[in-house]
Structures are given as structure tokens and as C-alpha cells.
Coordinates of C-alpha atoms in Angstrom, one line a residue:
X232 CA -117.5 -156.9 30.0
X233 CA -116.9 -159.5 27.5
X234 CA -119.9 -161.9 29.6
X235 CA -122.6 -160.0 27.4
X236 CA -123.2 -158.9 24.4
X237 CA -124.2 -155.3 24.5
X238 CA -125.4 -154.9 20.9
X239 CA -128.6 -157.4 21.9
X240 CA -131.3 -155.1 21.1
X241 CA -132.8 -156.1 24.7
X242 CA -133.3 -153.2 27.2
X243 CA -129.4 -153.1 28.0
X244 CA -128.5 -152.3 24.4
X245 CA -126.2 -150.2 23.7
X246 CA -128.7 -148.8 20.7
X247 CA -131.8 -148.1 23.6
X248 CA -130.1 -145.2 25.4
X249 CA -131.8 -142.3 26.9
X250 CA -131.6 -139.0 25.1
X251 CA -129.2 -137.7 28.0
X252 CA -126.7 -140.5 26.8
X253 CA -126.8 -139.7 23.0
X254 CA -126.1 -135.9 23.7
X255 CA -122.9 -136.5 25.7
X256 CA -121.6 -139.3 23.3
X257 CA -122.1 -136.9 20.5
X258 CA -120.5 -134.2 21.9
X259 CA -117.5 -136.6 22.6
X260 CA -117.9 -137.3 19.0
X261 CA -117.1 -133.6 18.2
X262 CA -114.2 -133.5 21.3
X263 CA -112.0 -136.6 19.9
X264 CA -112.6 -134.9 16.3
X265 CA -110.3 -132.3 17.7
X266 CA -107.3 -135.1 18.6
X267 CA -106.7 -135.4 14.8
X268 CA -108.8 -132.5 13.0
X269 CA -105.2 -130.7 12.7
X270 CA -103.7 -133.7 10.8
X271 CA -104.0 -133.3 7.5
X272 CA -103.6 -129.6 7.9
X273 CA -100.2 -129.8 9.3
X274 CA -98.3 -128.8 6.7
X275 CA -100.7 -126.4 5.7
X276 CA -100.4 -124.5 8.8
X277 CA -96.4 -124.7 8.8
X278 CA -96.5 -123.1 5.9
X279 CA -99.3 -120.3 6.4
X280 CA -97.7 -119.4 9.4
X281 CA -94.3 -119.7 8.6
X282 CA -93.5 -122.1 11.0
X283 CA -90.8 -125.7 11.2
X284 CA -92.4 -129.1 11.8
X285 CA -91.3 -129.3 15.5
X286 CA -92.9 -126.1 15.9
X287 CA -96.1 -127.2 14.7
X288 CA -96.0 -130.4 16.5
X289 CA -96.0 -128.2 19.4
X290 CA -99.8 -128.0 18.7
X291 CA -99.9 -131.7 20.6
X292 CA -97.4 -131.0 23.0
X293 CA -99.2 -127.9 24.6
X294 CA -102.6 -129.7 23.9
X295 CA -101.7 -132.9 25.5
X296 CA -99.1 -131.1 28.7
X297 CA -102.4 -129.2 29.6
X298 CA -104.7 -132.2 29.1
X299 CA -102.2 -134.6 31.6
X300 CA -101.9 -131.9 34.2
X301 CA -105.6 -131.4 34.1
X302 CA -106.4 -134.8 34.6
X303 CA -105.3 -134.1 38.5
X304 CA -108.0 -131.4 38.0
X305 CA -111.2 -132.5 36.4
X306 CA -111.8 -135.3 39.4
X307 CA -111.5 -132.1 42.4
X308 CA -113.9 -130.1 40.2
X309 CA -116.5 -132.4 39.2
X310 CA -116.6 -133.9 42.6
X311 CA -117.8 -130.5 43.7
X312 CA -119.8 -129.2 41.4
X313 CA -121.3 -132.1 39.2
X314 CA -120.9 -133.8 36.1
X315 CA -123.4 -131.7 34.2
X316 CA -121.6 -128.2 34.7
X317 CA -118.3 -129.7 34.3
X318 CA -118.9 -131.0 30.9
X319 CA -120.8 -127.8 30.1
X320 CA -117.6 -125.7 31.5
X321 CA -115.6 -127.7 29.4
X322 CA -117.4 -127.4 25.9
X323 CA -117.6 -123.7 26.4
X324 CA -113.5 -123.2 27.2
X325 CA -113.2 -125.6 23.8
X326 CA -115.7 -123.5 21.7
X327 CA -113.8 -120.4 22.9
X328 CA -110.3 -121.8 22.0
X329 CA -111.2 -123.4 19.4
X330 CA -112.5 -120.2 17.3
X331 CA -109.3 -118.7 18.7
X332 CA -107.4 -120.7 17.1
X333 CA -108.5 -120.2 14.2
X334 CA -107.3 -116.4 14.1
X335 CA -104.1 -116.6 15.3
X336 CA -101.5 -114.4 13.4
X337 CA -98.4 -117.0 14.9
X338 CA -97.6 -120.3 15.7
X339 CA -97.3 -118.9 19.6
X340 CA -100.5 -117.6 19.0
X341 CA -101.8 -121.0 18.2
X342 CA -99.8 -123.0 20.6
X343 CA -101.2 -121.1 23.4
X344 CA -104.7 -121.2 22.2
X345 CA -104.4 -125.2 22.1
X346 CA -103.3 -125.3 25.5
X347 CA -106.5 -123.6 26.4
X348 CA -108.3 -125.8 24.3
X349 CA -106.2 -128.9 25.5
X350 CA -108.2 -127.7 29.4
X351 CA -111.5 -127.4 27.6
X352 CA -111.2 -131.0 26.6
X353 CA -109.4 -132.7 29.6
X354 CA -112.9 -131.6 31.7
X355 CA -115.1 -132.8 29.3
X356 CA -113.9 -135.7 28.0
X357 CA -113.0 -136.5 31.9
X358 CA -116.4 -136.8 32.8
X359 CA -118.3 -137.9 30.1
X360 CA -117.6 -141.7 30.6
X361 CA -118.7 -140.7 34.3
X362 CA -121.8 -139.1 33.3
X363 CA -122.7 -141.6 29.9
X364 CA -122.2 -144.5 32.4
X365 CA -124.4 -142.7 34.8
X366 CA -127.1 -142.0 33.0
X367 CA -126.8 -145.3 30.3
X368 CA -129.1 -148.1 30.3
X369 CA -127.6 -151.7 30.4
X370 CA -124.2 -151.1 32.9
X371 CA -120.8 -150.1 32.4
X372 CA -120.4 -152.6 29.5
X373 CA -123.0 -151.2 27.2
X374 CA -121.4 -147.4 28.4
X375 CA -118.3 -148.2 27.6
X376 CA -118.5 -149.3 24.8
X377 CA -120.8 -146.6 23.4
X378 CA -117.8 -144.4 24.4
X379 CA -114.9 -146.3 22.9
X380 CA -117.4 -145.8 19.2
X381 CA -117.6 -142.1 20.1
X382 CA -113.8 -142.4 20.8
X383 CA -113.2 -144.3 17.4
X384 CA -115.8 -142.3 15.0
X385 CA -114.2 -139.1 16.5
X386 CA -110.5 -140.3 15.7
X387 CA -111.8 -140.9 12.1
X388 CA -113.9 -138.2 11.5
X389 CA -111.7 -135.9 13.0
X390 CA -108.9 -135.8 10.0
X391 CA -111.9 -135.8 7.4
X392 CA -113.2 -132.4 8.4
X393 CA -110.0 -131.2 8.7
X394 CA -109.0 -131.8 5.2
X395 CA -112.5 -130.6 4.0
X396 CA -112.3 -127.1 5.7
X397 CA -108.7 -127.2 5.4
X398 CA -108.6 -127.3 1.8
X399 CA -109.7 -124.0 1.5
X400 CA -107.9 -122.7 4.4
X401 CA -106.0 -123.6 7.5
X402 CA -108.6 -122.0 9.8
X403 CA -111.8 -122.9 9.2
X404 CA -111.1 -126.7 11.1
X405 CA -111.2 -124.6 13.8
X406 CA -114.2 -122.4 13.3
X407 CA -116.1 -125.8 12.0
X408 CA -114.9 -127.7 15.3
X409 CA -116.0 -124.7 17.4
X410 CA -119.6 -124.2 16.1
X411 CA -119.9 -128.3 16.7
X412 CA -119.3 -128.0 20.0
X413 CA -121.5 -124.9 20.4
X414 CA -124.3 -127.2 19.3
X415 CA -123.2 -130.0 22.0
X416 CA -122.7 -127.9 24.4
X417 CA -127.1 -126.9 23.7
X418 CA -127.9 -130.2 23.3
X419 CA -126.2 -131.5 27.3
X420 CA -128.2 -128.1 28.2
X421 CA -131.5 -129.7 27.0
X422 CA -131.4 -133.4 27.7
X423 CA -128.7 -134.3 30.6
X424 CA -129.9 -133.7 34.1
X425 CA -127.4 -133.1 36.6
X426 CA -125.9 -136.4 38.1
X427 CA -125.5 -137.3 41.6
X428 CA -122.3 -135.9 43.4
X429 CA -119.9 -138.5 44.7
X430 CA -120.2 -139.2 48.1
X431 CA -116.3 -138.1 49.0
X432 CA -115.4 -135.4 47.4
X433 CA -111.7 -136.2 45.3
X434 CA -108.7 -134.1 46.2
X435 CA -106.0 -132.7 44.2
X436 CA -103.4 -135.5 45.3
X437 CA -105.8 -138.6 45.5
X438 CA -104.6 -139.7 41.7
X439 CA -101.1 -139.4 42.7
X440 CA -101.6 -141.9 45.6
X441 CA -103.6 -144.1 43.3
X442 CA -100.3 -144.3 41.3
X443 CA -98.6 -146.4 44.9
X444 CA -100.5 -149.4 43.6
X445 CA -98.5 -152.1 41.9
X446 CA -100.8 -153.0 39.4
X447 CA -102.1 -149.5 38.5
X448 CA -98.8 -147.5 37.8
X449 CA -97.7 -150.7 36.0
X450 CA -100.6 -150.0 33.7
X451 CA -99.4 -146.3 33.2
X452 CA -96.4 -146.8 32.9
X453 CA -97.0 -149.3 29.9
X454 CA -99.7 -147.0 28.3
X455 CA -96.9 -144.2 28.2
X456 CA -94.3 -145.5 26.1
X457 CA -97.5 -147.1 24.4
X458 CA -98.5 -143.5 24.0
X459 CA -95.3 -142.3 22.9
X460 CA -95.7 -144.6 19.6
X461 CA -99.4 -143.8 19.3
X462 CA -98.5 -140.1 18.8
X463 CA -95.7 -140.6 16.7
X464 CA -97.9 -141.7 14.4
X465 CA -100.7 -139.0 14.7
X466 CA -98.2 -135.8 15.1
X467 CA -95.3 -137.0 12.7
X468 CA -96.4 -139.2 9.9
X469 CA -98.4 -136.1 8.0
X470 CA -94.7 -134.4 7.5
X471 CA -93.9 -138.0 6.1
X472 CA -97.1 -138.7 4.2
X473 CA -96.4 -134.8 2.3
X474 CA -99.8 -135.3 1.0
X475 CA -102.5 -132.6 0.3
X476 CA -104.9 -132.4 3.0
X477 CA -107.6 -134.4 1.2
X478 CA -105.1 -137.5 0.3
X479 CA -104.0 -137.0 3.9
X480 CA -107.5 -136.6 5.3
X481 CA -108.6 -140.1 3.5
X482 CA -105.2 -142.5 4.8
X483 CA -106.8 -141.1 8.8
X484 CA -109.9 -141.4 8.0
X485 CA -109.0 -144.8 7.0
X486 CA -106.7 -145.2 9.8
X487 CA -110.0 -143.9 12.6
X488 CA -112.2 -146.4 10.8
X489 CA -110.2 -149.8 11.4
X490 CA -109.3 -148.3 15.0
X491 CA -113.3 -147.8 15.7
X492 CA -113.9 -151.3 14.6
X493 CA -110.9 -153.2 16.1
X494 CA -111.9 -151.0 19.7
X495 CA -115.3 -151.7 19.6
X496 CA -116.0 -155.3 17.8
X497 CA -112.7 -157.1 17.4
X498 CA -110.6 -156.4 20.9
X499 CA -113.7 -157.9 23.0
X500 CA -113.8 -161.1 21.1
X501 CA -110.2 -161.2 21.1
X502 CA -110.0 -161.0 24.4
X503 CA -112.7 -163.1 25.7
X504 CA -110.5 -166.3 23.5
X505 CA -106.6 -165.1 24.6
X506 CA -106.8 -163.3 27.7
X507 CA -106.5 -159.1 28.0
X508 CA -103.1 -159.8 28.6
X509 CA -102.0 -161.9 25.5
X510 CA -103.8 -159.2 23.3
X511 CA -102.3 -156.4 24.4
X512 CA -98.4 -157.7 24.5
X513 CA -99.2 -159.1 20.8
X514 CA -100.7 -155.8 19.8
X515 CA -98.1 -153.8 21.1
X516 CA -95.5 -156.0 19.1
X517 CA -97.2 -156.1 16.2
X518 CA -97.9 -152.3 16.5
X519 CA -93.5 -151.9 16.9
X520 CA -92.7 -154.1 13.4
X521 CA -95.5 -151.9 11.6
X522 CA -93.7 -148.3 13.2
X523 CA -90.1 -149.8 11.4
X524 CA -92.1 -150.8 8.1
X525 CA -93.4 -147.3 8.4
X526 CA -90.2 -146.0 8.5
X527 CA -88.3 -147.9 6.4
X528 CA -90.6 -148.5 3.4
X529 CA -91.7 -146.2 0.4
X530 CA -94.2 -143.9 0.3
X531 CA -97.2 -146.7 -0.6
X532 CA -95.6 -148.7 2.3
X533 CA -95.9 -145.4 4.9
X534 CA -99.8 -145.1 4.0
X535 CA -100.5 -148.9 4.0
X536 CA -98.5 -149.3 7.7
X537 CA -100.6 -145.9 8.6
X538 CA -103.6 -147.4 8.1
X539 CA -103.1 -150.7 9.3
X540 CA -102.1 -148.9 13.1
X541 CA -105.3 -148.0 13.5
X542 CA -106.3 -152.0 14.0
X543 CA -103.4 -152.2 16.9
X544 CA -104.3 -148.5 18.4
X545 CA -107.8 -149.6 18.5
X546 CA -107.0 -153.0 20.2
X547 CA -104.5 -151.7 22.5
X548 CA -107.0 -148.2 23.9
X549 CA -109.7 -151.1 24.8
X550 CA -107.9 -153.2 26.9
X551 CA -105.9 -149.9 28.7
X552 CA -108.7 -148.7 29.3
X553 CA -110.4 -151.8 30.9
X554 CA -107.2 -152.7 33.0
X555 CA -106.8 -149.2 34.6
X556 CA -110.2 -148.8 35.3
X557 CA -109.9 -152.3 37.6
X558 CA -106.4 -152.8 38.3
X559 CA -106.5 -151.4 41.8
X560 CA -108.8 -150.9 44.4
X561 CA -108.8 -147.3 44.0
X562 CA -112.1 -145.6 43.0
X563 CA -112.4 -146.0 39.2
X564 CA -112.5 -141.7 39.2
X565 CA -109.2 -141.4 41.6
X566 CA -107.6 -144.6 39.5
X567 CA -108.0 -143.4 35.9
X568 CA -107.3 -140.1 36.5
X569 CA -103.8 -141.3 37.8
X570 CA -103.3 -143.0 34.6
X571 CA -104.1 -140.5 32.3
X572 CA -101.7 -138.5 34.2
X573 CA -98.9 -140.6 33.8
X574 CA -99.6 -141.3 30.2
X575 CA -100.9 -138.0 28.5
X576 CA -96.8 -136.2 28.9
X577 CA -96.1 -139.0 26.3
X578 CA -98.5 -137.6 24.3
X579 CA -97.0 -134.0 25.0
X580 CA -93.4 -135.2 24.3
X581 CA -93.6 -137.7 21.1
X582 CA -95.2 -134.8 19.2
X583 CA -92.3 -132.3 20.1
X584 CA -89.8 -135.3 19.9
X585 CA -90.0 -136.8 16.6
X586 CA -89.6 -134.3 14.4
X587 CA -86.3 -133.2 16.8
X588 CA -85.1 -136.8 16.2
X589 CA -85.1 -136.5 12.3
X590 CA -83.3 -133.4 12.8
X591 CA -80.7 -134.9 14.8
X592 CA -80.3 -137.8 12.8
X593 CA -82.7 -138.6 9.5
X594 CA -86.4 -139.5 9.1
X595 CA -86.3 -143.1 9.3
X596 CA -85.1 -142.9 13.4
X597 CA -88.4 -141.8 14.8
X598 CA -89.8 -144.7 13.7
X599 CA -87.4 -146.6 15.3
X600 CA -87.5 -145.0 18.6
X601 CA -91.5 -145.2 18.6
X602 CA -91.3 -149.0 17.7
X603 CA -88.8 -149.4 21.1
X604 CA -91.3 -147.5 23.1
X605 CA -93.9 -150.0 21.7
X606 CA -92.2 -153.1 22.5
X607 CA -90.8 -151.3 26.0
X608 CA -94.7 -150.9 26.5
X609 CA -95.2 -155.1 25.9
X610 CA -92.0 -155.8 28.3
X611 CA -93.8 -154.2 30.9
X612 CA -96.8 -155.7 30.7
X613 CA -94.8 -159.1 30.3
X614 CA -92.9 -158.1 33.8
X615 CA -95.4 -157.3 35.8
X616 CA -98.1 -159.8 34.8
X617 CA -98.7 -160.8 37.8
X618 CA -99.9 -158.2 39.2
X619 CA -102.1 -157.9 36.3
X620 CA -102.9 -161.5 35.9
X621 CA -106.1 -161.1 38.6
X622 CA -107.6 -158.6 36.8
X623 CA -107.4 -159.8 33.3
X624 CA -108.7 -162.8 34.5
X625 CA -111.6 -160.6 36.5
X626 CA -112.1 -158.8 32.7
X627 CA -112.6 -162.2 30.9
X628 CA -115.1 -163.3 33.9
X629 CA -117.1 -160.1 33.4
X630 CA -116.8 -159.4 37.2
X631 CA -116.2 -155.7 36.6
X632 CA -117.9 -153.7 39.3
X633 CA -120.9 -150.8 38.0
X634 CA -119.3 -147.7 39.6
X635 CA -118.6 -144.3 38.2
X636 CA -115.9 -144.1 35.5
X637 CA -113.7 -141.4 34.8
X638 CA -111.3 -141.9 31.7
X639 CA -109.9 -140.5 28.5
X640 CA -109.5 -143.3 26.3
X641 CA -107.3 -142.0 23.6

């Protein structure tokens, strides 16, 4: 991917895409909103529903548990019934959880309707590399990175509307992120076409075999204690922050911003010069030592060090995503539903976790333990580099093959 440059404004931009390809990318827009839309609005709902920090973190956990078991899911059903419907079966579970949500009466209530919503989203954002890459003009490279903006401007818009519609009450994030996804789910309707069936149709334990390669579950199993500091971060630094839910809004909006940029513009160039490799053991580092600043500093300290994770985040969901998509010689479908598997329960469990660990012990310790899991994250890709070494080297070459893609990037 980094042998061209998909911003030329030739025919393979990845400005000149068909209408079918602007639909689905804004509608994932709208479905990575809803990763941090409930940010700045933690503490709000904590205290309108009378509820503890680790029981309001559960709001990840039962998002991101669904969202990993589903990922053995999404490949059976869109195999068998198309990309189109599954993306359309998805948006209309998350406009139907999503307005739930926003009337519970409890923090069950809202837990439960998460979970729903954390199904809605693990089919559609499941398929709509698939279906974006499908329908895109210019190859995988151009696609791909069209989805990794869609991935970054969702990530930072996400905690803006939250604090805008949150400022005036807990619930209408969730009415605003349901009626947005109404209108994506109209626009797939009128301009994506259905898209070709795959030839074999995926079964329930294909991803789990895909996991028996080396290289692969080395990948996931990197990308989950990776994950594990990523949403440490997103679920437990609000509490920290104590901010109102415009101040919070504006440090992750801040925060989505530099991880759009360093996805999209910075990671490529980076590396095309040091290797995929190099990049992502540095950024996991440098990602750790920022976690213990985090923890550790003052309050200025704790917003600058939240801001500045968005750069690693950004770096580090780019080059994931690119190994586990040509790590193994699985189909990229089978392989990167495998990997999303493995690494979504980290998602599940720091949420839950972190806030547990400052009750056991003080605030500063989350931190810590996130930072570890970074820098356990970087010692595996360190250990097994050789079985990675091909395919970062396959990355750098631009070699990377123009078949379907199934992945949730972050």
C-alpha cells in the first residue's frame, strides 16, 4: 500500500469514488462515532442513573464482549446473504439500540441495550471494508485508507456530539446517534448495489482455525494487550479528566483528530522509511511512557498525554490492521475476523478492569498496568518477528493482494 499514493487525483484516488462508496464510508462515519460518543458523558450518566464508574464502564464491556463474539458471526452471515443486507441488518439493530438506550430507567437497562447495539455494529462495520473495497475505485490501497479516515473522523467526532447533546442531557447522544444512522442506513438503500457473494461460503469455526497460523495469532495476540491500553484510555480517563462534557468533549475530539491524521498520512510514510515492524514496536513503547505520564502527572499533564495517544493509536490501528489482513494465507475475511476475535475481549475487559484496579489499589495503577500491556504488546511483536518479517517486508513492497477485506480497525 505504501507503492502509491492514493490521494493523486488520478482515476484511483481516493477522492473519485462512486456514490456506493461515499454512502458506506459515511455511515461508518456515524458507527465509529458510537465507540466514543459516550465519553464525555460518562460521568453524566453515573450520576443520572445512580450508578459507580465500573458500572458504567460496563457500557464497553457489554459493547465490545458482543462485538468480539460477533466477529465469528458477521463472516457466516454475510457469506450467505450479501454484503448489502448485512450492513443494512446491522444499521437497523444500531438505530433500534441506540434509541433504546437512550430511555433506559437503569444502568442494566443500558448495559443490555449496548450489547444489542455492540451486534448492530460488529455486522456493519464487519463488512463495510468488504463492501467499500468492493465497490471502490483505485484497489485495496485507496479503500483502505478511505476507511481508516472514516475510522479516524468517527473516533473524533464521536466525543464532540456526545458533549453537545450531552450537555443538556445524558440521552439525547443516543437519540442523535440513532436518527444518523437512520439516514445511513437510506442512503446504502439508494446507492450500494448488492455485492457479489463469496465463492465458499465461511463457517462459524473457519476464524478460529485461521488463529493455527504462526504469524496471524502472533498479530492478535499483540493487538490485545495493545487493545487493553487503547481502552484504558477511552473507558477510564473521563473519570480522571472530571471534566464537563464540553471540556471533555474538546481533549477527544482533540485526541480523534491527531489519531485520524497519524492513521491516515503519517503511519504510511513512516512505514514506507522504517519498516511496519519498527513503527509499530516504537509506537507501542512510546504509547506505554505516555500511559505512566498519564497517570502520574497533574491534571494539565493527563489532558496533554490524552491527546498526544491519539498520534500512537492512530499509528499503531494502521499497521494492525495491514499485518492481519496479510499475515497468513487465510482469506483476508476468515483471517481478520480471527483477529478481531482475539483482540475485541481486551476491549470488553480494560473497560470493566480499570476502574476495579483503582479500587483495589489507587488511580495512578491503571495506568501502569495499561502501559505493561503496551510494552507486552511490542515484546511480542519483537519475539515473533520473524514470522512477521515476510510480510512487513511484502507491506513496504506494496505486494498486498486485491481481495475482499473484512476488518474492524478500531
Amino acid at each position: 500500500m505504501q507503492g502509491e499514493d492514493p490521494f493523486d487525483q488520478g482515476a484511483g484516488s481516493i477522492l473519485r469514488q462512486p456514490k456506493a462508496v461515499w454512502a458506506t464510508a459515511g455511515a461508518s462515519v456515524v458507527a465509529f462515532m458510537g465507540i466514543g460518543l459516550v465519553d464525555p458523558i460518562l460521568p453524566s450518566i453515573a450520576k443520572g442513573l445512580e450508578a459507580t464508574p465500573s458500572q458504567v464502564s460496563l457500557l464497553f464491556t457489554s459493547y465490545f464482549l458482543i462485538t468480539a463474539v460477533a466477529m465469528l458471526v458477521t463472516g457466516f452471515v454475510s457469506s450467505r446473504i450479501g454484503g448489502r443486507k448485512t450492513l443494512l441488518t446491522g444499521l437497523a439493530l444500531v438505530v433500534v439500540f441506540a434509541a433504546l438506550s437512550g430511555t433506559s430507567s437503569s444502568v442494566a437497562e443500558l448495559v443490555g441495550f449496548r450489547a444489542g447495539w455492540g451486534l448492530g455494529n460488529a455486522l456493519f462495520v464487519s463488512t463495510a471494508l468488504a463492501v467499500i473495497v468492493g465497490a471502490a475505485a483505485g484497489g485495496s490501497s485507496a479503500a483502505i485508507l478511505l476507511y481508516e479516515s472514516a475510522l479516524g473522523l468517527g473516533m473524533a467526532c464521536g466525543p464532540l456530539l456526545g458533549a453537545l447533546l450531552g450537555d443538556a442531557s445524558w440521552r439525547y447522544p443516543f437519540f442523535g446517534t440513532a436518527a444518523l444512522m437512520a439516514i445511513g442506513f437510506i442512503c446504502i438503500t439508494a446507492f450500494l448495489k448488492e455485492q457479489p457473494k463469496p465463492a465458499r461460503k465461511t463457517s462459524l469455526l473457519d476464524p478460529i482455525k485461521a488463529l493455527g497460523h504462526g504469524g496471524l495469532a502472533s498479530v492478535a495476540t499483540s493487538a490485545f494487550f495493545y487493545n487493553y491500553a487503547f481502552f484504558t484510555i477511552l473507558a477510564f480517563t473521563p473519570f480522571v479528566l472530571n471534566m464537563t462534557p464540553y471540556k471533555s468533549g474538546a481533549v477527544f475530539f482533540a485526541w480523534g483528530l491527531l489519531l485520524a491524521v497519524f492513521s491516515v498520512l503519517v503511519a504510511p510514510r513512516l512505514q514506507k522509511r522504517f519498516g511496519s515492524l519498527r513503527v509499530l514496536g516504537a509506537s507501542l513503547v512510546l504509547l506505554a511512557a505516555d500511559l505512566v505520564i498519564l497517570g502520574y502527572g497533574n491534571h494539565t499533564a493527563a489532558i496533554v498525554c490524552t491527546i498526544v495517544s491519539g498520534a500512537f493509536i492512530g499509528m499503531n490501528n494502521t499497521v494492525y490492521t495491514e499485518l492481519a489482513l496479510g499475515v497468513s494465507d487465510a482469506p483476508r475475511p476468515v483471517a481478520s475476523a480471527g483477529y478481531n476475535f482475539v483482540r475485541w475481549f481486551a476491549a470488553a475487559a480494560a473497560p470493566y478492569l480499570a476502574p476495579k484496579i483503582e479500587e483495589w489499589s489507587n488511580i495512578h495503577i491503571p495506568f501502569v498496568v495499561a502501559a505493561i500491556a503496551a510494552v507486552v504488546g511490542a515484546v511480542v511483536v519483537w519475539i515473533r518477528r520473524t514470522a512477521l518479517t515476510h510480510e512487513a517486508k511484502e507491506l513496504e513492497l506494496g505486494h498486498a493482494t486485491e481481495d475482499g477485506v473484512t476488518v474492524f480497525a478500531d
